[in-house]
mmCIF file of C-alpha atoms in Angstrom:
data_model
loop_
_atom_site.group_PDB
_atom_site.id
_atom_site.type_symbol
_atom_site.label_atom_id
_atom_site.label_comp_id
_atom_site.label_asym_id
_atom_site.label_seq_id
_atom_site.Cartn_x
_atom_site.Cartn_y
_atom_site.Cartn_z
ATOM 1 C CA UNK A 218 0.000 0.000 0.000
ATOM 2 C CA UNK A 219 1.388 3.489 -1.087
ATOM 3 C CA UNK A 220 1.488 6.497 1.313
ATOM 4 C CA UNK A 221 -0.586 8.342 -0.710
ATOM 5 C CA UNK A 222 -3.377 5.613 -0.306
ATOM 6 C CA UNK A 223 -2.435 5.397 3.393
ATOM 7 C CA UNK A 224 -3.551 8.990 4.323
ATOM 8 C CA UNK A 225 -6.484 8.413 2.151
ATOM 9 C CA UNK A 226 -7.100 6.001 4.282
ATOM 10 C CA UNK A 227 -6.430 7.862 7.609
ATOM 11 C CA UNK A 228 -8.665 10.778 6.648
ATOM 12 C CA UNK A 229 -11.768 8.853 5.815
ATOM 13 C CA UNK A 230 -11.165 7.222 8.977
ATOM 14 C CA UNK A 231 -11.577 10.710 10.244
ATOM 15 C CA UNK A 232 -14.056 11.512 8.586
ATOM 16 C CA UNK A 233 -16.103 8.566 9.196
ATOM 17 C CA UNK A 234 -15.678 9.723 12.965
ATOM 18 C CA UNK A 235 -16.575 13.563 12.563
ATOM 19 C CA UNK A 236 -20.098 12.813 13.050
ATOM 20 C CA UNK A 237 -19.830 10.920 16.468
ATOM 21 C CA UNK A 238 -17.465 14.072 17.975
ATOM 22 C CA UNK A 239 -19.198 16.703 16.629
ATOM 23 C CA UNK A 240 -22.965 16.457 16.260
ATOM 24 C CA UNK A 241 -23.600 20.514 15.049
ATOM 25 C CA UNK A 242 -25.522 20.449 11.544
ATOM 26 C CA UNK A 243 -23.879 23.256 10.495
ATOM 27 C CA UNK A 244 -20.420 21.768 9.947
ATOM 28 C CA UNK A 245 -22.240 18.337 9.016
ATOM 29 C CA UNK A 246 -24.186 20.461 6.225
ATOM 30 C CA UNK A 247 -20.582 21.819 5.133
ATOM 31 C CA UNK A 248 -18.839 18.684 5.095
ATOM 32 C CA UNK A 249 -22.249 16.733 2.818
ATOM 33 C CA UNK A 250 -21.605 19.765 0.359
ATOM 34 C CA UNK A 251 -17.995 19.219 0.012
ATOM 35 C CA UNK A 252 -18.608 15.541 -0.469
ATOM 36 C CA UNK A 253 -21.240 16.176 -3.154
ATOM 37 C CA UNK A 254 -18.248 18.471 -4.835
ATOM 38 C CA UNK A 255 -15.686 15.436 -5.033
ATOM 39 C CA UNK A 256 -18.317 13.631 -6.655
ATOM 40 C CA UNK A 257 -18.631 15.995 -9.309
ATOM 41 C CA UNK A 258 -14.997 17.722 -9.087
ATOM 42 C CA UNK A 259 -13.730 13.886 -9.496
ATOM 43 C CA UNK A 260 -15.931 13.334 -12.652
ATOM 44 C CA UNK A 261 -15.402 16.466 -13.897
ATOM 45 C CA UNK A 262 -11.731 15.764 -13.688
ATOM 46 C CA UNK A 263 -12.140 12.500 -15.554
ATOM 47 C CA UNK A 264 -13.241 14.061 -19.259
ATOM 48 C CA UNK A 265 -11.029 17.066 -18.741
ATOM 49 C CA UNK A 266 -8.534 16.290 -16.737
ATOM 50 C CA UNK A 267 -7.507 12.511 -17.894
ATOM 51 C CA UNK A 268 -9.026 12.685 -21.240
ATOM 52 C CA UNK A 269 -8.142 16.477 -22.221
ATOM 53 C CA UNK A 270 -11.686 17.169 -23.335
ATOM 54 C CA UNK A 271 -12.622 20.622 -21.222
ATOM 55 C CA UNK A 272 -16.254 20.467 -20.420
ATOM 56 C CA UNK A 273 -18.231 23.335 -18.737
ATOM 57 C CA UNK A 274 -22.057 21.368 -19.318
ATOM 58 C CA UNK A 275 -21.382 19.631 -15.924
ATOM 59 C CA UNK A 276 -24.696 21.585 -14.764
ATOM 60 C CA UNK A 277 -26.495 19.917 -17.569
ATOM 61 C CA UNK A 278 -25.357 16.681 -16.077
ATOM 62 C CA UNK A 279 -26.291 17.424 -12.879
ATOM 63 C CA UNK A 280 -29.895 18.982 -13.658
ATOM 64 C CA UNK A 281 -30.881 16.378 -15.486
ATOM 65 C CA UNK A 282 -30.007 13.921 -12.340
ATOM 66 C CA UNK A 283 -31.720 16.554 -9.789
ATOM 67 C CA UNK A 284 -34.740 16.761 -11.952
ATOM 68 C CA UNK A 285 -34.525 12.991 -12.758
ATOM 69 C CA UNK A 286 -35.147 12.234 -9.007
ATOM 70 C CA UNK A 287 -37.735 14.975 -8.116
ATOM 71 C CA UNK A 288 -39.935 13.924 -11.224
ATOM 72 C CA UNK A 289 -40.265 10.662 -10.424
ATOM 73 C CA UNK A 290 -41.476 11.494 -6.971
ATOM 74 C CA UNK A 291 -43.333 14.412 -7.955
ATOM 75 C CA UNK A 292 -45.652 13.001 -11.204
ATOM 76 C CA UNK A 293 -45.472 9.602 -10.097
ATOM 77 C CA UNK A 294 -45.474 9.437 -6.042
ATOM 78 C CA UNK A 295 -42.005 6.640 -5.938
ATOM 79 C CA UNK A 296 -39.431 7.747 -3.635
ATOM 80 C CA UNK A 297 -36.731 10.203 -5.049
ATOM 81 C CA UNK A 298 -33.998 7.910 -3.338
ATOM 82 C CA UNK A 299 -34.774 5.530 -6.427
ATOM 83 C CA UNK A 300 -34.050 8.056 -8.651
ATOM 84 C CA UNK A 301 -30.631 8.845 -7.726
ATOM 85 C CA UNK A 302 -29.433 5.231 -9.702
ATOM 86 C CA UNK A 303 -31.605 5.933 -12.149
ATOM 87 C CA UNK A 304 -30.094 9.682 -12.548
ATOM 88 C CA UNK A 305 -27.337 8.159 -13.444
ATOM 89 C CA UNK A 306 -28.588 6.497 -16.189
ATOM 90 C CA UNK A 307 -30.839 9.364 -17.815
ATOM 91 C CA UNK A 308 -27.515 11.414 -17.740
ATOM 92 C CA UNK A 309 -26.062 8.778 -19.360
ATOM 93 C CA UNK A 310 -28.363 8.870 -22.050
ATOM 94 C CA UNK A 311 -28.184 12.651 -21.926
ATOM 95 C CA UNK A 312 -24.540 11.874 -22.729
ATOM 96 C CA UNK A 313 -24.216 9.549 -25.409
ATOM 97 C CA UNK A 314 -25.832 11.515 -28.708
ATOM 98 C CA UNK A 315 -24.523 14.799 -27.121
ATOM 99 C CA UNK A 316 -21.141 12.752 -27.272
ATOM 100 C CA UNK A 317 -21.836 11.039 -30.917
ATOM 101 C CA UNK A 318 -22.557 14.553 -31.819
ATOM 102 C CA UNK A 319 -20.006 16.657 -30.423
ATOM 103 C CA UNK A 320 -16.650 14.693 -30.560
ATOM 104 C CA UNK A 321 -16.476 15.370 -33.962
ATOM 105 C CA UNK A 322 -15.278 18.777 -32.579
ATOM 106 C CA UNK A 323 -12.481 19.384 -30.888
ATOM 107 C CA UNK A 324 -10.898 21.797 -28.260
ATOM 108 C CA UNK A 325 -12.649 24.855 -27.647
ATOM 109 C CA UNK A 326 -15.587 24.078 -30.116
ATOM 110 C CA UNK A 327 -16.283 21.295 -27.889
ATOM 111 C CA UNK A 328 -16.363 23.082 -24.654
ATOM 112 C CA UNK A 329 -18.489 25.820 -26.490
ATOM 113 C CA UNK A 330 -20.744 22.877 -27.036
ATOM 114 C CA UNK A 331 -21.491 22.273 -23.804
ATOM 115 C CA UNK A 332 -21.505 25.491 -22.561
ATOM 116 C CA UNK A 333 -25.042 25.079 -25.042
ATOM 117 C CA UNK A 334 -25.730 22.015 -23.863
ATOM 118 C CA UNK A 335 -25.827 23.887 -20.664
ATOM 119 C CA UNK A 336 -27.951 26.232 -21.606
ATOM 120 C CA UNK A 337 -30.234 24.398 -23.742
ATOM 121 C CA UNK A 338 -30.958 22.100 -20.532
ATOM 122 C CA UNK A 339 -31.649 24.829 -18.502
ATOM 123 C CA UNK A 340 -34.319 26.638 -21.062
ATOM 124 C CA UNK A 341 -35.959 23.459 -21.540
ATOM 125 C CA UNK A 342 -36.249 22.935 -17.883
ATOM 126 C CA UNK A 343 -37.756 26.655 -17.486
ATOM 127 C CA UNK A 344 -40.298 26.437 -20.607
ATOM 128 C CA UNK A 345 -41.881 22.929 -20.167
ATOM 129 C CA UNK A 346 -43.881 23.913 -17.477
ATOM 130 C CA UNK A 347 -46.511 21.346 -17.760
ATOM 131 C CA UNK A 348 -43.554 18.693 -16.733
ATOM 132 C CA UNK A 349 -41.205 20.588 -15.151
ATOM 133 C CA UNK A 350 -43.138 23.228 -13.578
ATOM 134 C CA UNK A 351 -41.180 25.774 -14.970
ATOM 135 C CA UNK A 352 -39.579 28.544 -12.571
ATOM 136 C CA UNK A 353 -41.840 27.298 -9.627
ATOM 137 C CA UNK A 354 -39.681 24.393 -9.240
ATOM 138 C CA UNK A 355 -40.240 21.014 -7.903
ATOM 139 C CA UNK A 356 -40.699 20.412 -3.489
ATOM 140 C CA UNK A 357 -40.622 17.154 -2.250
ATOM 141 C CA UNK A 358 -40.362 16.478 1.455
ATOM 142 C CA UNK A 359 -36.841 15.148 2.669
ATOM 143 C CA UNK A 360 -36.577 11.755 3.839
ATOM 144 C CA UNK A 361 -34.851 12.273 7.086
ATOM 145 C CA UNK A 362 -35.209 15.322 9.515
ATOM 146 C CA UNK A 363 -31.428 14.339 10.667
ATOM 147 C CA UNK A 364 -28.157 15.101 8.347
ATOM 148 C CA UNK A 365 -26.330 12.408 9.285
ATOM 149 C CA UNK A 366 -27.828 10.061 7.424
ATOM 150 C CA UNK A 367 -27.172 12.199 4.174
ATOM 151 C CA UNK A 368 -23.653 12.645 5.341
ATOM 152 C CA UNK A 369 -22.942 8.782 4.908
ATOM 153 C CA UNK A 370 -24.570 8.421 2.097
ATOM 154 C CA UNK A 371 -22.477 11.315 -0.029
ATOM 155 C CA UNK A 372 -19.839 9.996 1.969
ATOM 156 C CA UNK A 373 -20.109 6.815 0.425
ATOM 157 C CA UNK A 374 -20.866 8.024 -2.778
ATOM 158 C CA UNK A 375 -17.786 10.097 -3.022
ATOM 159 C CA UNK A 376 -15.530 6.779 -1.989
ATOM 160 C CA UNK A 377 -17.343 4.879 -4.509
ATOM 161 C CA UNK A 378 -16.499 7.613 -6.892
ATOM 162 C CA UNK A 379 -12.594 7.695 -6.503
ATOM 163 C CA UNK A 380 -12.115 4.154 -6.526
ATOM 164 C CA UNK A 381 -14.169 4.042 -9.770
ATOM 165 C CA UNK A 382 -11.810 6.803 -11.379
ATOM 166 C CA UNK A 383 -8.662 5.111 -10.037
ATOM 167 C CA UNK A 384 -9.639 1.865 -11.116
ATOM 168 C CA UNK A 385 -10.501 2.819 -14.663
ATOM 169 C CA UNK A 386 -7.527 5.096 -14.611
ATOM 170 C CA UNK A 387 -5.424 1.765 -13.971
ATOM 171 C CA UNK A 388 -7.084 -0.458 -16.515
ATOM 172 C CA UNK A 389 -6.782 -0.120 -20.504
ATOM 173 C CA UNK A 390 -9.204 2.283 -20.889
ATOM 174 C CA UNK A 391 -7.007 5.034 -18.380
ATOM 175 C CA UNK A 392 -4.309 4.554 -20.745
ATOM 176 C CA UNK A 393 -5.898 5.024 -23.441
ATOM 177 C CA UNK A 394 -7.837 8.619 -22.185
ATOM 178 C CA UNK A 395 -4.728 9.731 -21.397
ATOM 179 C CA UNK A 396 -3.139 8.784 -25.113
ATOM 180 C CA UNK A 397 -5.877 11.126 -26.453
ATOM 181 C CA UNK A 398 -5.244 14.130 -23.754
ATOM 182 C CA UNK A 399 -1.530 14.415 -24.903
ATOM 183 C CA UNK A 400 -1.973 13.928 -28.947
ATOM 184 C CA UNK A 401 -5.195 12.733 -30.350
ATOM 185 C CA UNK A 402 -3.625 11.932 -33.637
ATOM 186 C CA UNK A 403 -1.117 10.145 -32.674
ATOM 187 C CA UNK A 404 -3.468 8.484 -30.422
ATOM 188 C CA UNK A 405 -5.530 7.811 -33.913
ATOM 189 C CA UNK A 406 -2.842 6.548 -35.788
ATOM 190 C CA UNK A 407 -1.644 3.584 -33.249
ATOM 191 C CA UNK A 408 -4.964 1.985 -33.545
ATOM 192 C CA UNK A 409 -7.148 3.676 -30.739
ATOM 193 C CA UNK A 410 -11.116 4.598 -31.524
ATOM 194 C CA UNK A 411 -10.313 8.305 -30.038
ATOM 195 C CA UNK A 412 -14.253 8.745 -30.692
ATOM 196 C CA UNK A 413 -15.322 5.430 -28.657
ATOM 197 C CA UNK A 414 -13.067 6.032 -25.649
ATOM 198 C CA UNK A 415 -13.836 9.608 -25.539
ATOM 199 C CA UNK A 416 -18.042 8.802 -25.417
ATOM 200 C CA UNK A 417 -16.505 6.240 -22.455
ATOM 201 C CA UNK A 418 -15.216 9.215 -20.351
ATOM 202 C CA UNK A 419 -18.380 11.522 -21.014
ATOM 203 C CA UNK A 420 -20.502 8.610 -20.277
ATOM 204 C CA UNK A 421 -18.762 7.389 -16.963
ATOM 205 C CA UNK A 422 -18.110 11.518 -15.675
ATOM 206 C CA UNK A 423 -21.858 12.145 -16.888
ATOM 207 C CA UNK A 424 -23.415 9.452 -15.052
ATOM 208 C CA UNK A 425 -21.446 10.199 -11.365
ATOM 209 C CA UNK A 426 -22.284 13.965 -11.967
ATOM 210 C CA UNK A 427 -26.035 12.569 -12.194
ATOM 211 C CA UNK A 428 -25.661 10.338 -9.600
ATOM 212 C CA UNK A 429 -24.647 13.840 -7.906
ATOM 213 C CA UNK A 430 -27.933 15.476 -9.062
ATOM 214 C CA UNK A 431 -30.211 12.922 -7.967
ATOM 215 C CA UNK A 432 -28.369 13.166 -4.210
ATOM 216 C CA UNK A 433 -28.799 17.001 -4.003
ATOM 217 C CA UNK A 434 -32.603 17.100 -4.802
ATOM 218 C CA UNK A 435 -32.790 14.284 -1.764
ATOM 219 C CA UNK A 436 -30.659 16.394 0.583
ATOM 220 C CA UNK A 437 -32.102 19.746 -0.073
ATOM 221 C CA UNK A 438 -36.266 19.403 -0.835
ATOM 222 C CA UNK A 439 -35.871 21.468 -3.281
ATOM 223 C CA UNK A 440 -34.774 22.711 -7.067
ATOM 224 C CA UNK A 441 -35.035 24.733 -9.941
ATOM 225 C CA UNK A 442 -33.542 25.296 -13.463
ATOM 226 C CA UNK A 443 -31.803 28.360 -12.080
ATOM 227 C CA UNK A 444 -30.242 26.098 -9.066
ATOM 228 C CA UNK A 445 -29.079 23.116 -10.918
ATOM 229 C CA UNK A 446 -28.583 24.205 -13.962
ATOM 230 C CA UNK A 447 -26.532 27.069 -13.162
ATOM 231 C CA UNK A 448 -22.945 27.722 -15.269
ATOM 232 C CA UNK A 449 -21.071 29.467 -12.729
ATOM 233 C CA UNK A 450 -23.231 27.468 -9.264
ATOM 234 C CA UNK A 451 -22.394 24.471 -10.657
ATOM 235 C CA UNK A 452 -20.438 23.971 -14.044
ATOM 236 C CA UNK A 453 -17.841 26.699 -13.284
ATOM 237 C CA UNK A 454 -17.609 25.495 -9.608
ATOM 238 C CA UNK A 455 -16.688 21.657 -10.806
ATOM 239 C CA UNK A 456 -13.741 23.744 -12.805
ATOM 240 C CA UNK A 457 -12.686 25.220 -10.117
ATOM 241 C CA UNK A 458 -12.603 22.476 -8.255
ATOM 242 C CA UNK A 459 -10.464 20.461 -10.446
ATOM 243 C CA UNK A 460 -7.987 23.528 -10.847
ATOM 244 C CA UNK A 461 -7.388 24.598 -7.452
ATOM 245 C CA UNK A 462 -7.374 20.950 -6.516
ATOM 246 C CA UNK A 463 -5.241 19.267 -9.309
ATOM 247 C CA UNK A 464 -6.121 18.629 -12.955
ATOM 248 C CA UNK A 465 -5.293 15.035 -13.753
ATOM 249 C CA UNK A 466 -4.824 13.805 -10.311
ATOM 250 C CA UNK A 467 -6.914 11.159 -8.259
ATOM 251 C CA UNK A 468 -7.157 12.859 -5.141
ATOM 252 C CA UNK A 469 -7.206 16.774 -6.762
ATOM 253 C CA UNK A 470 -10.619 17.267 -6.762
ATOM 254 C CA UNK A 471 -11.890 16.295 -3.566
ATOM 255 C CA UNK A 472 -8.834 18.517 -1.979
ATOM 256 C CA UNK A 473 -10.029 21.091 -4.007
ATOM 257 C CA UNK A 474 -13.834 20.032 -3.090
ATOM 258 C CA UNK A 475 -13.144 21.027 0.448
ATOM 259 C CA UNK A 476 -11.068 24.414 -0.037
ATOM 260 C CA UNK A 477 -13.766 25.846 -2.641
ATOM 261 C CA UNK A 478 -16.866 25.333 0.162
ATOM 262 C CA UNK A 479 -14.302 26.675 2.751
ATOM 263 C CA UNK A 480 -13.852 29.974 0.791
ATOM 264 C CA UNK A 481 -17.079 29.831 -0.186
ATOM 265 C CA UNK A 482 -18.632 29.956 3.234
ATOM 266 C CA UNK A 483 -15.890 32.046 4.314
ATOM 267 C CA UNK A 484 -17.301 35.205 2.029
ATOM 268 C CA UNK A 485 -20.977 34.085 2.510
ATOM 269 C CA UNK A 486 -21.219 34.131 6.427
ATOM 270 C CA UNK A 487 -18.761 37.021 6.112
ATOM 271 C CA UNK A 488 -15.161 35.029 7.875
ATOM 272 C CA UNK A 489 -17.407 32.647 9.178
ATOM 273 C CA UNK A 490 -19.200 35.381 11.132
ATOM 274 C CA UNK A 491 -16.196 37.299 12.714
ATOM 275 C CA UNK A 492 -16.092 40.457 10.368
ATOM 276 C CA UNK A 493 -19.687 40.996 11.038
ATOM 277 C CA UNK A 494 -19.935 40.538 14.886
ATOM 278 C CA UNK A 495 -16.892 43.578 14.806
ATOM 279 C CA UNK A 496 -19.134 45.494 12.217
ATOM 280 C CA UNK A 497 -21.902 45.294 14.847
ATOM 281 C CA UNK A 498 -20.200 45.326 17.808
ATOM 282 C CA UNK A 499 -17.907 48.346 16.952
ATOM 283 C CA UNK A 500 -20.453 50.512 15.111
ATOM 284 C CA UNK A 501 -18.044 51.077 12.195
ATOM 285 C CA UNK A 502 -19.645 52.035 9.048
ATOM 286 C CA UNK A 503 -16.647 51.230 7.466
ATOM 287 C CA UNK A 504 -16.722 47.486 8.740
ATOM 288 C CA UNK A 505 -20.305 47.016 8.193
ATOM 289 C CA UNK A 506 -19.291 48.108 4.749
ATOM 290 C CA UNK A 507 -17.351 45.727 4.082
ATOM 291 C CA UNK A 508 -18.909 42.868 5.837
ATOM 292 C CA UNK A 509 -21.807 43.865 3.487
ATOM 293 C CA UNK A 510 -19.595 43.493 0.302
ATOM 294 C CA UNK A 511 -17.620 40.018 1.366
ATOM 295 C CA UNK A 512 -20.800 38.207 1.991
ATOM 296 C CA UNK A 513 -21.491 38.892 -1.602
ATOM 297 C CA UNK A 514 -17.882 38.607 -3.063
ATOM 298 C CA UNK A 515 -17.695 34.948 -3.737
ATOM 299 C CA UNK A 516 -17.029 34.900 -7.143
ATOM 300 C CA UNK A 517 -14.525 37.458 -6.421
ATOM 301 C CA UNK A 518 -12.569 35.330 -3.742
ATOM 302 C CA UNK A 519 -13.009 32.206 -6.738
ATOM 303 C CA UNK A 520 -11.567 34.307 -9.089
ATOM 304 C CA UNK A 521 -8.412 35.631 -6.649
ATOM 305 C CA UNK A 522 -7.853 32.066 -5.593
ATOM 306 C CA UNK A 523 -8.104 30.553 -8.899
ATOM 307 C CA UNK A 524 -5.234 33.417 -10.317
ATOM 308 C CA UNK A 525 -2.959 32.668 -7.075
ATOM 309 C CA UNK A 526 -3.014 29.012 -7.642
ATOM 310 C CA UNK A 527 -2.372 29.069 -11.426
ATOM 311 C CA UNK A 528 0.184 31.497 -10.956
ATOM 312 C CA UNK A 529 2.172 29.598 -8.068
ATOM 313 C CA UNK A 530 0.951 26.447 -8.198
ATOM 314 C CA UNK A 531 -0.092 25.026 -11.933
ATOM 315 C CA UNK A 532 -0.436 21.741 -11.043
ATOM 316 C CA UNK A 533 -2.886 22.422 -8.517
ATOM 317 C CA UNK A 534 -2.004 21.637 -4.229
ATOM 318 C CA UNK A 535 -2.164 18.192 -4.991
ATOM 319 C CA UNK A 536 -0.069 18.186 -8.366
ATOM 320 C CA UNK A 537 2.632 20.441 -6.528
ATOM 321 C CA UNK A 538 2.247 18.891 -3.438
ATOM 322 C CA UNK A 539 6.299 18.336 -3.571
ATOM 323 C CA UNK A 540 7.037 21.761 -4.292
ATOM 324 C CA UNK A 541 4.842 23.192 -1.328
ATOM 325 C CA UNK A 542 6.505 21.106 1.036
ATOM 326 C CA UNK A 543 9.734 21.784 0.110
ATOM 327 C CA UNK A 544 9.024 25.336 0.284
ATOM 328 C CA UNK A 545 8.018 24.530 4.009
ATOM 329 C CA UNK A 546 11.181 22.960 4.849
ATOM 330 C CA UNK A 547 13.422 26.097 2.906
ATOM 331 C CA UNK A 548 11.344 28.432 5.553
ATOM 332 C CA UNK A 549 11.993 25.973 8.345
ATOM 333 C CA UNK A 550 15.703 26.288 7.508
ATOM 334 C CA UNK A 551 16.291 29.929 7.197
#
């Protein structure tokens, strides 16, 4: 057993245990969103990062899972838990003509296509109001008034997910994804069906994302086509994800999972409360002016983070894991 594998081990040991030591839902509901994000940062990470095919339709993905599961309970009265398989497979079928289609493109055509995808997912979503119920959105009432059971079940779902990436990134078909991400034609011209194994990837990073989907309409009661099929809530998130955490890495995204919902709730509840309990304690105009601006500066902190880490760290924390620590041990030294 490798040591990377070792303290993958030793954290979801951890985190296995964070429920029994600390029961507040707050950091539970924190923790069940940055699981969800490894499930969709790690299949993100398999079309892009492995396969070189840069996606930003993940949100089509991921609606079409949500509204997969809420449909089924909503129209037809079956438990949205059974939908959450069964999300998988309608993104999968999402997947494959958008793939037969689109692969014929390549580079930035093909992320422009599902940018449209995107966006044709979400109109459709917001116009067919007899099935959909348009901008209304679907309700359903959650299954369990307590989180933890949600917070094993994403839990579970994003182990299952890594050990389905690094598995497939082991076998054949890993070797062949990654053929195509460093030169397609050459890939093409030693015998490999670029177009086959490239539908594989969508398929397999469509269906977790789905699988995603059909989780998050359990857990939260409630969507709409603005929610899950938002491009920068959702597609541009999974990007991010994969960036800050490590393109092309196994255990990238779900680092990068947990320091996006960190910053994240650090600008939303405005440093996790503390600049606005000075605003309000101190009567500073100028600190309740700020406080008032970071809890809506998000995208802002994203879009810092995002520059600092491509600037000093390419590879992402994971992918230049070696250079931060021996950065550490240079400042330890002087």
């Amino acid at each position: 057993m490798d040591r990377s594998t070792q303290i993958a081990l030793g954290v979801l040991g951890l985190l296995a245990c964070f429920p029994l030591v600390v029961e507040n839902d707050y950091y539970l509901h924190l923790l069940i969103l940055a699981f969800m994000w490894v499930v969709i940062g790690t299949a993100w990470n398999l079309i892009a990062g492995y396969t070189g095919q840069v996606s930003f339709g993940d949100a089509a993905f991921f609606g079409m899972g949500a509204y997969t599961a809420g449909l089924l309970e909503y129209h037809m009265g079956i438990s949205a838990w059974w939908g959450v398989p069964l999300a998988g497979v309608t993104a999968t079928l999402l997947a494959l003509p958008f793939g037969w289609i689109c692969f014929r493109l390549r580079g930035a055509y093909f992320a422009l296509a599902t940018l449209a995808l995107n966006e044709v997912m979400r109109h459709t979503a917001t116009i067919w109001e007899d099935f959909t119920d348009g901008m209304v959105g679907i309700m359903i009432l959650q299954t369990f008034e307590s989180k933890l059971p949600y917070y094993y079940i994403v839990l579970g779902l994003a182990v299952v997910t890594i050990v389905i990436i690094e598995l497939v990134m082991k076998s054949k078909w890993g070797y062949y994804f990654l053929s195509i991400r460093e030169d397609q034609d050459t890939a093409e011209s030693i015998g490999i069906n670029t177009t086959t194994y490239k539908m594989i990837s969508l398929t397999i990073a469509a269906a977790l994302t789905g699988i995603a989907g059909g989780f998050y309409m359990n857990y939260m009661g409630f969507i709409d086509p603005e929610v899950v099929f938002s491009l920068h809530d959702i597609s541009i998130m999974a990007i991010l994800v994969g960036i800050v955490g490590g393109v092309g890495t196994v255990y990238g995204p779900a680092v990068g999972a947990f320091v996006m919902v960190v910053v994240q709730e650090l600008f939303r509840t405005g440093g996790f409360g503390v600049v606005t309990s000075l605003a309000e304690s101190s009567g500073s105009e100028i600190l309740t002016t700020f406080a008032l601006y970071m809890t809506k500066a998000h995208v802002l902190g994203f879009g810092i983070l995002v520059v600092v880490v491509i600037r000093y760290l390419p590879n992402g924390i994971v992918g230049d894991w070696d250079r931060i620590t021996a950065l550490w041990r240079r400042g330890q030294q002087s």
